mmCIF file of C-alpha atoms in Angstrom:
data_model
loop_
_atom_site.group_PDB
_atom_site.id
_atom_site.type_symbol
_atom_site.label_atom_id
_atom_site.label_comp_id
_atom_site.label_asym_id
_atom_site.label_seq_id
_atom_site.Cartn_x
_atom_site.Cartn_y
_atom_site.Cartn_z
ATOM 1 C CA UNK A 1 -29.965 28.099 -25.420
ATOM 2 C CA UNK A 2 -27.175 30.614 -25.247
ATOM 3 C CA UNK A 3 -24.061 30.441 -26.311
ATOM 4 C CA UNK A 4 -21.238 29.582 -23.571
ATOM 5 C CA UNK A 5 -19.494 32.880 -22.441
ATOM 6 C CA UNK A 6 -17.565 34.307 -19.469
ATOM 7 C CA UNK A 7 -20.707 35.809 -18.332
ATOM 8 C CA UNK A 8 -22.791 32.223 -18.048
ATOM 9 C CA UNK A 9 -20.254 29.369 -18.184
ATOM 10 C CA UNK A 10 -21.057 29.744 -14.214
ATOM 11 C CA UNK A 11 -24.616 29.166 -14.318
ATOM 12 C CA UNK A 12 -23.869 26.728 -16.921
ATOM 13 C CA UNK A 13 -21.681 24.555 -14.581
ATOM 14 C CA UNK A 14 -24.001 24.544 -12.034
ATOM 15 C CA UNK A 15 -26.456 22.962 -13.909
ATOM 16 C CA UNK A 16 -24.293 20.822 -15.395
ATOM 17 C CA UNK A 17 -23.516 19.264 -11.856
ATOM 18 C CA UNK A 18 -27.033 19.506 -10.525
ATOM 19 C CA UNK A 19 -27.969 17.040 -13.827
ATOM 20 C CA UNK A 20 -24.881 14.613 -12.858
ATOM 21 C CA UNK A 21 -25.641 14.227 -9.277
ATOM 22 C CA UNK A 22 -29.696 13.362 -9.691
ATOM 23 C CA UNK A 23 -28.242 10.805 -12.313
ATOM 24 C CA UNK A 24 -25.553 9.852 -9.906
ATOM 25 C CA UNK A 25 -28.395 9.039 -7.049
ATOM 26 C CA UNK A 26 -30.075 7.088 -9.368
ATOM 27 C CA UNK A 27 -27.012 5.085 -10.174
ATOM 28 C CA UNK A 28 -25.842 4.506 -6.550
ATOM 29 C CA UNK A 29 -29.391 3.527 -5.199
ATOM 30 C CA UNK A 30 -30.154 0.798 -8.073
ATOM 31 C CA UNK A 31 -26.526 -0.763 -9.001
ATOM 32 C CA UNK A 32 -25.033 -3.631 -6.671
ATOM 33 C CA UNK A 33 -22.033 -3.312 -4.766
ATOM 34 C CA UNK A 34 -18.378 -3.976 -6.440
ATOM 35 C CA UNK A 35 -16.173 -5.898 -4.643
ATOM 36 C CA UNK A 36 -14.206 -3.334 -3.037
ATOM 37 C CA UNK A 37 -17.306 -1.906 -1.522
ATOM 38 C CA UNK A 38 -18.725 -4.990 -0.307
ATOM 39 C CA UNK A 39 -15.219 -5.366 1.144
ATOM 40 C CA UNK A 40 -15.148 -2.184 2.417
ATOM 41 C CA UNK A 41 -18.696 -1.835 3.923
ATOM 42 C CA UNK A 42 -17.806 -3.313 7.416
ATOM 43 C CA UNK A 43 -15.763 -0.859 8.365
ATOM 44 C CA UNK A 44 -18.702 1.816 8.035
ATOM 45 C CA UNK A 45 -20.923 -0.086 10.321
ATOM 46 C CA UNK A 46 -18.213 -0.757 13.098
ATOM 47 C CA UNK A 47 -16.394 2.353 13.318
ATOM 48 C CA UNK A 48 -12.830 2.787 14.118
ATOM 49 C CA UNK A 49 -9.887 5.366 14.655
ATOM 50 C CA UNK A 50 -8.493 3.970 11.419
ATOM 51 C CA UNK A 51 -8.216 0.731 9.378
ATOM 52 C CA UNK A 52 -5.540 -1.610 8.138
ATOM 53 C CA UNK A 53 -5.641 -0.413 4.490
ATOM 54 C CA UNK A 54 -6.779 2.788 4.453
ATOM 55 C CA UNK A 55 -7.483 5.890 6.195
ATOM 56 C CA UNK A 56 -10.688 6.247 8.075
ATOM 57 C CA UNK A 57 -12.899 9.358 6.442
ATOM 58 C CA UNK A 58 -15.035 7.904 3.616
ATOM 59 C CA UNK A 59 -16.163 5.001 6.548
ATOM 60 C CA UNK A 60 -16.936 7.833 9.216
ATOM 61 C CA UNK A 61 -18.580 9.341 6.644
ATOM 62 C CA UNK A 62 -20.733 6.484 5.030
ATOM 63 C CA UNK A 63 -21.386 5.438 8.619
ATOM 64 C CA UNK A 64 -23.393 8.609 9.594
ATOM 65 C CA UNK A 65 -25.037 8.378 6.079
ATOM 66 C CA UNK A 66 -26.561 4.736 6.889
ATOM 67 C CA UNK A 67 -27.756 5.646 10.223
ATOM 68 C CA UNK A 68 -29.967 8.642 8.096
ATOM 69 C CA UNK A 69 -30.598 5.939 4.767
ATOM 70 C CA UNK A 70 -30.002 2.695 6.607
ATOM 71 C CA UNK A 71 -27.718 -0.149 5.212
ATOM 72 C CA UNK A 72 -28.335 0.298 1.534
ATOM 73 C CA UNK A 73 -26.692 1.017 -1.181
ATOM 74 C CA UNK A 74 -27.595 5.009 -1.482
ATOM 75 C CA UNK A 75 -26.878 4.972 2.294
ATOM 76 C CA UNK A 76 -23.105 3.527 1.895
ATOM 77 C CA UNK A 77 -22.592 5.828 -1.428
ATOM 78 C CA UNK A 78 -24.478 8.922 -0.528
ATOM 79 C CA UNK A 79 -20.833 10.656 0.824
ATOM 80 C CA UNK A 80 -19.473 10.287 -2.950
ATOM 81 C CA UNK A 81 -22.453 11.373 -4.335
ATOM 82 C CA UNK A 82 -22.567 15.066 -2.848
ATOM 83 C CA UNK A 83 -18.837 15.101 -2.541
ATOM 84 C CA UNK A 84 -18.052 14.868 -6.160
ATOM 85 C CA UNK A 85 -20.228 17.825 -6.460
ATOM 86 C CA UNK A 86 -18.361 19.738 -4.770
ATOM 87 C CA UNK A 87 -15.090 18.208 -6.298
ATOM 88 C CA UNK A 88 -16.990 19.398 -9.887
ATOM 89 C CA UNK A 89 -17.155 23.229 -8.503
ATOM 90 C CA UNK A 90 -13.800 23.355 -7.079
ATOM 91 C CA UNK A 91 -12.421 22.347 -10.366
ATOM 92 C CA UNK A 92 -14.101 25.274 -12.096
ATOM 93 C CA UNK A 93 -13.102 27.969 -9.587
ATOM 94 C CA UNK A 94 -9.586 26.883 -9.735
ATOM 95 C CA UNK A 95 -9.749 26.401 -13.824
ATOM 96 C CA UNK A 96 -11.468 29.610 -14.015
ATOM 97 C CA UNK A 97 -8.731 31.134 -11.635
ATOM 98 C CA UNK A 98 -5.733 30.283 -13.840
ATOM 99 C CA UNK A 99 -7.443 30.216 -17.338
ATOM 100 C CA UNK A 100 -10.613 31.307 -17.839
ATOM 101 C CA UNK A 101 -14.434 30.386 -17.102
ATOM 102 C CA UNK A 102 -15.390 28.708 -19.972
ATOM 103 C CA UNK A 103 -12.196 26.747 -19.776
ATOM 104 C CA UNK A 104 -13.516 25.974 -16.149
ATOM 105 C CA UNK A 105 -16.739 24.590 -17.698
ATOM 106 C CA UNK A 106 -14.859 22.419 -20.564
ATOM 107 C CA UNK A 107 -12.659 20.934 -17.597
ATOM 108 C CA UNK A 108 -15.998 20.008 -15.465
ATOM 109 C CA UNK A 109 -17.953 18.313 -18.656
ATOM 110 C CA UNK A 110 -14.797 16.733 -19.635
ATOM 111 C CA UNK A 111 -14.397 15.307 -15.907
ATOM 112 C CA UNK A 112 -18.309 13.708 -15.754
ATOM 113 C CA UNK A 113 -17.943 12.591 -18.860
ATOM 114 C CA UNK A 114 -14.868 10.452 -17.870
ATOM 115 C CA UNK A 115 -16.705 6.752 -16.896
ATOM 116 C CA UNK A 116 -13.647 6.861 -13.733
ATOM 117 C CA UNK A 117 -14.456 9.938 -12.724
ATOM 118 C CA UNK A 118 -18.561 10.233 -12.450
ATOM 119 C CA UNK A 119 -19.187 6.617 -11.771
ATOM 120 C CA UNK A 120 -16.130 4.801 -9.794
ATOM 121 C CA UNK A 121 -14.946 7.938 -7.608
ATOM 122 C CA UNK A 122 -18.459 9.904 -7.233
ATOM 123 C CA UNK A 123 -20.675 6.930 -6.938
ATOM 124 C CA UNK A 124 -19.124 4.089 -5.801
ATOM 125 C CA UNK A 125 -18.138 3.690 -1.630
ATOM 126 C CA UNK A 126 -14.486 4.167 -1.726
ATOM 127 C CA UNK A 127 -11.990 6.369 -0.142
ATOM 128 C CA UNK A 128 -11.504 8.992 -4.087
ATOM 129 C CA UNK A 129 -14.201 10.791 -3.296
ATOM 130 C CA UNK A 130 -13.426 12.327 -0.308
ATOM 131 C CA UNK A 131 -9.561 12.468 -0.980
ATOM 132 C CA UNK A 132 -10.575 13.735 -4.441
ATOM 133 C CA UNK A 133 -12.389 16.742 -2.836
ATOM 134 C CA UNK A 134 -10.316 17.531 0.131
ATOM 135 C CA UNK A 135 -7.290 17.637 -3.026
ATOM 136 C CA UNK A 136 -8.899 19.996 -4.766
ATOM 137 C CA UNK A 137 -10.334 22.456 -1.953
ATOM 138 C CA UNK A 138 -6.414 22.141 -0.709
ATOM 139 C CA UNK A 139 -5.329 23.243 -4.163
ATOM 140 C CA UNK A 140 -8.005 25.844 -4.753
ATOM 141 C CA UNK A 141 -6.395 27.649 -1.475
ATOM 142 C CA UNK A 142 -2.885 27.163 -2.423
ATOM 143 C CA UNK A 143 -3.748 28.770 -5.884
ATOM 144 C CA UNK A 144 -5.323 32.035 -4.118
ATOM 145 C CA UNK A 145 -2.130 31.998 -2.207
ATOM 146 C CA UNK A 146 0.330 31.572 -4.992
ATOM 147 C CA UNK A 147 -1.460 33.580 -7.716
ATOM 148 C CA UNK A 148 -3.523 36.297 -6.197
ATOM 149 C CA UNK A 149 -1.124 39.277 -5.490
ATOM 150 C CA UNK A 150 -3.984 42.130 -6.773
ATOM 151 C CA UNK A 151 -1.853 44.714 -7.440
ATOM 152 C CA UNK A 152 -0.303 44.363 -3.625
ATOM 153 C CA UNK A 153 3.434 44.125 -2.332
ATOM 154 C CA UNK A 154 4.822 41.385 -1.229
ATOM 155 C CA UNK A 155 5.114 42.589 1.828
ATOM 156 C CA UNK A 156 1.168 43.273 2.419
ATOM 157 C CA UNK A 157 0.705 39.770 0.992
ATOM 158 C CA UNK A 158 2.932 37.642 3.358
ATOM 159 C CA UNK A 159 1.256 39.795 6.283
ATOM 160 C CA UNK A 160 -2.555 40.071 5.753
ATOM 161 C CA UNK A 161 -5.265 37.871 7.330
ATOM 162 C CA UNK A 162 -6.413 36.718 4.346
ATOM 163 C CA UNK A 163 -3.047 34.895 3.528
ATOM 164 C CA UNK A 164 -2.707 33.339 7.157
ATOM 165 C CA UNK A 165 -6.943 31.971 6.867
ATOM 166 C CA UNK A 166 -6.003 31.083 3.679
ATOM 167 C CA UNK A 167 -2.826 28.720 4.890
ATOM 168 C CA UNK A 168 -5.020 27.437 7.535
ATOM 169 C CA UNK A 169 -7.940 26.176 5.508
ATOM 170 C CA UNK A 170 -5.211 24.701 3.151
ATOM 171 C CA UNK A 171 -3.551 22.873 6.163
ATOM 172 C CA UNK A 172 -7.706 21.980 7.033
ATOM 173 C CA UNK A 173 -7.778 20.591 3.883
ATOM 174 C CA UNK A 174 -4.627 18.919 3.597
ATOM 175 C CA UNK A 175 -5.559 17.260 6.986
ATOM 176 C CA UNK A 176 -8.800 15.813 5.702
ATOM 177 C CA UNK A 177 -7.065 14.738 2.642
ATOM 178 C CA UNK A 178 -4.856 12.688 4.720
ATOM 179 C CA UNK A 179 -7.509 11.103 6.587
ATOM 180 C CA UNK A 180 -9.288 10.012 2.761
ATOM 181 C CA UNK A 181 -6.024 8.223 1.414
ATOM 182 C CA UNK A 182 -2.610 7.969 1.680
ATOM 183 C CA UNK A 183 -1.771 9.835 -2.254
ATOM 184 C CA UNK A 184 -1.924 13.615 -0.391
ATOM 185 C CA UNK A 185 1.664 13.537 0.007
ATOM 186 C CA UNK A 186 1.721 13.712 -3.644
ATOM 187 C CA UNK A 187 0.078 17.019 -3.213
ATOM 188 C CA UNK A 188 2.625 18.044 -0.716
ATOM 189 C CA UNK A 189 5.657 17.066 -2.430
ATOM 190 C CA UNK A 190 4.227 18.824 -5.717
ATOM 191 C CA UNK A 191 3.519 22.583 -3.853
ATOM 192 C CA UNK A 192 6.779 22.181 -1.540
ATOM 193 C CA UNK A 193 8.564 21.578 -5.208
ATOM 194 C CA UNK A 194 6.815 23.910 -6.884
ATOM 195 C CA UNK A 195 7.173 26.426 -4.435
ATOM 196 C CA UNK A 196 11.065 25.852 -4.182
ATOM 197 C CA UNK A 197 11.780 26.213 -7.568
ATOM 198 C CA UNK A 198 9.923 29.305 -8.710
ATOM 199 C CA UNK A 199 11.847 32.776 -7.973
ATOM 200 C CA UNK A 200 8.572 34.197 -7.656
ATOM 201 C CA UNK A 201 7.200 31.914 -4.864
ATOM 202 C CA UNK A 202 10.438 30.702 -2.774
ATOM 203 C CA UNK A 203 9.681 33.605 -0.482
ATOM 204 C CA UNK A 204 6.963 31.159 1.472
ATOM 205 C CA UNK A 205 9.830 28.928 2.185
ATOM 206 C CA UNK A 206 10.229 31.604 4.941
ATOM 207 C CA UNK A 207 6.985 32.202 5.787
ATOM 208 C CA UNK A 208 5.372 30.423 8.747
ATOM 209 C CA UNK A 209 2.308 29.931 6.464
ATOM 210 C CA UNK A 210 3.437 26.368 5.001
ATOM 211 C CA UNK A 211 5.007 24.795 8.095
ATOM 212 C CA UNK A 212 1.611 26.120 10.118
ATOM 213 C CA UNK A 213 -0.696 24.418 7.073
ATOM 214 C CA UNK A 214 1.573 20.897 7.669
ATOM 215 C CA UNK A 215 1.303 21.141 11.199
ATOM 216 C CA UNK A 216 -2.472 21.470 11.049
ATOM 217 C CA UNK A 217 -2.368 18.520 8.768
ATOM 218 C CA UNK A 218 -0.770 16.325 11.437
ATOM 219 C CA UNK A 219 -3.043 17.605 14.367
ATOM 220 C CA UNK A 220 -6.127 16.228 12.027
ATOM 221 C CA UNK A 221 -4.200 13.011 10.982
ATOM 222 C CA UNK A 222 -3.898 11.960 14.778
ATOM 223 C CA UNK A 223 -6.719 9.454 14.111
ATOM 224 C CA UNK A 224 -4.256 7.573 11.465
ATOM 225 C CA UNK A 225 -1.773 8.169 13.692
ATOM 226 C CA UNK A 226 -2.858 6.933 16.862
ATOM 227 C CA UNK A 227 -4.234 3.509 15.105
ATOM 228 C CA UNK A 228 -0.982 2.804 13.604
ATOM 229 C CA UNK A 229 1.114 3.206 16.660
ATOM 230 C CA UNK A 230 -1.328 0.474 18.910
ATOM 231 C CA UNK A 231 -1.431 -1.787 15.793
ATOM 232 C CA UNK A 232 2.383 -1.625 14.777
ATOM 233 C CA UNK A 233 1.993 0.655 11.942
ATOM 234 C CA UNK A 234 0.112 -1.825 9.803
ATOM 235 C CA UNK A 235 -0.971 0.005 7.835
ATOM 236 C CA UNK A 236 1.952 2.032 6.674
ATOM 237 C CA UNK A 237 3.829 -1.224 6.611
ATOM 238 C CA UNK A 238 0.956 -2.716 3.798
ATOM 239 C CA UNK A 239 0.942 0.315 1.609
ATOM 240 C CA UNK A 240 4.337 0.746 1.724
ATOM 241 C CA UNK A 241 4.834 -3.393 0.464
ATOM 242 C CA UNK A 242 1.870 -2.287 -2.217
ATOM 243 C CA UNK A 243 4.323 0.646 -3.405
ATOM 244 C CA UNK A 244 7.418 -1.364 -3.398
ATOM 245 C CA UNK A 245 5.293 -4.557 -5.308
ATOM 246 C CA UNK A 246 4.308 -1.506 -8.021
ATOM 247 C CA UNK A 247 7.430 -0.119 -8.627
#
């Protein structure tokens, strides 16, 4: 076995997550339900625009997986399963990005070997898998934005194709983020601070970029949107009371 280097911590990731995920299929076909999915698990059958307590993608998701799998337990956990692969990748190109690539691969095994991480969010049917992904394919954009000048000037930056795709698939992102789970405006407080406080990024304050990427974000979160507004925002109103209990 070679020793872990630039050259291979790639290939070395790769396996690494095709290992986890046959073990995670094995785990999420032969272990019962918790009770949050056995709570949850209606909602995938009898799909809706939204639900009370939480946004709608991981159901939409599970429910197309159980009409390939049926109703079983591999059919309801199946999205996590190949999402957290994905999740797993996105953390070593962004790792990789701002460190290194062995640094990428430390941060993946560290992640699986986490018992919240590799069983709860990428095996279990609940909405972290999803919102977990969506996060991270949000942040790896945001990073090629904010740390990928190649030699260019500013100018060339703030008006090449690249960086407009590259604020749309973050608003993409951001949008199915916000259809996984309520904790993406986290992520949008975080890179609206971040970007307001460093000299070297404020410029995107005045770039349409951002304020394009948010309004993409609301065009996908219609579906949250339009539920709450026929069921008197219920379910901002209970999330909201679950903050305020928590703090």
């Amino acid at each position: 076995m070679k020793k872990l280097s630039e050259g291979n911590a790639a290939s070395y990731t790769l396996a690494l997550i095709l290992v986890t995920v046959v073990l995670r299929i094995f785990i999420a076909s032969y272990t019962g339900l918790g009770i949050g999915e056995a709570y949850y698990f209606r909602g995938a059958v009898h799909l809706e625009w939204s639900y009370f307590d939480q946004p709608p993608l991981f159901l939409w998701l599970s429910g197309l997986t159980i009409k390939i799998f049926g109703l079983t337990n591999l059919g309801l956990r199946f999205p996590a399963v190949v999402l957290f692969t994905g999740t797993s990748w996105f953390l070593f190109l962004i790792t990789k990005k701002l460190f290194n690539a062995k640094a990428g691969f430390w941060a993946v095994l560290v992640m699986n070997l986490s018992a919240l991480f590799t069983v709860s969010v990428a095996c279990w049917f609940q909405p972290d898998a999803p919102l977990m992904f969506f996060w991270l394919a949000s942040t790896y954009f945001l990073v090629q934005l904010l740390f990928s000048k190649e030699g260019r000037d500013l100018k060339t930056i703030r008006n090449s194709r690249r960086t407009w795709l590259l604020w749309i698939m973050t608003g993409i992102c951001l949008g199915l983020a916000t259809l996984s789970k309520y904790h993406v405006l986290f992520i949008f407080a975080g890179a609206f601070m971040f970007i307001g406080t460093s000299k070297d990024q404020r410029h995107w304050l005045w770039h349409p970029g951002p304020y394009l990427a948010v309004l993409i974000t609301i065009i996908f979160a219609f579906p949250v949107l339009w539920w709450n507004y026929n069921n008197n925002w219920a379910s901002f109103v209970f999330q909201g009371s679950v903050i305020g209990e928590n703090v």
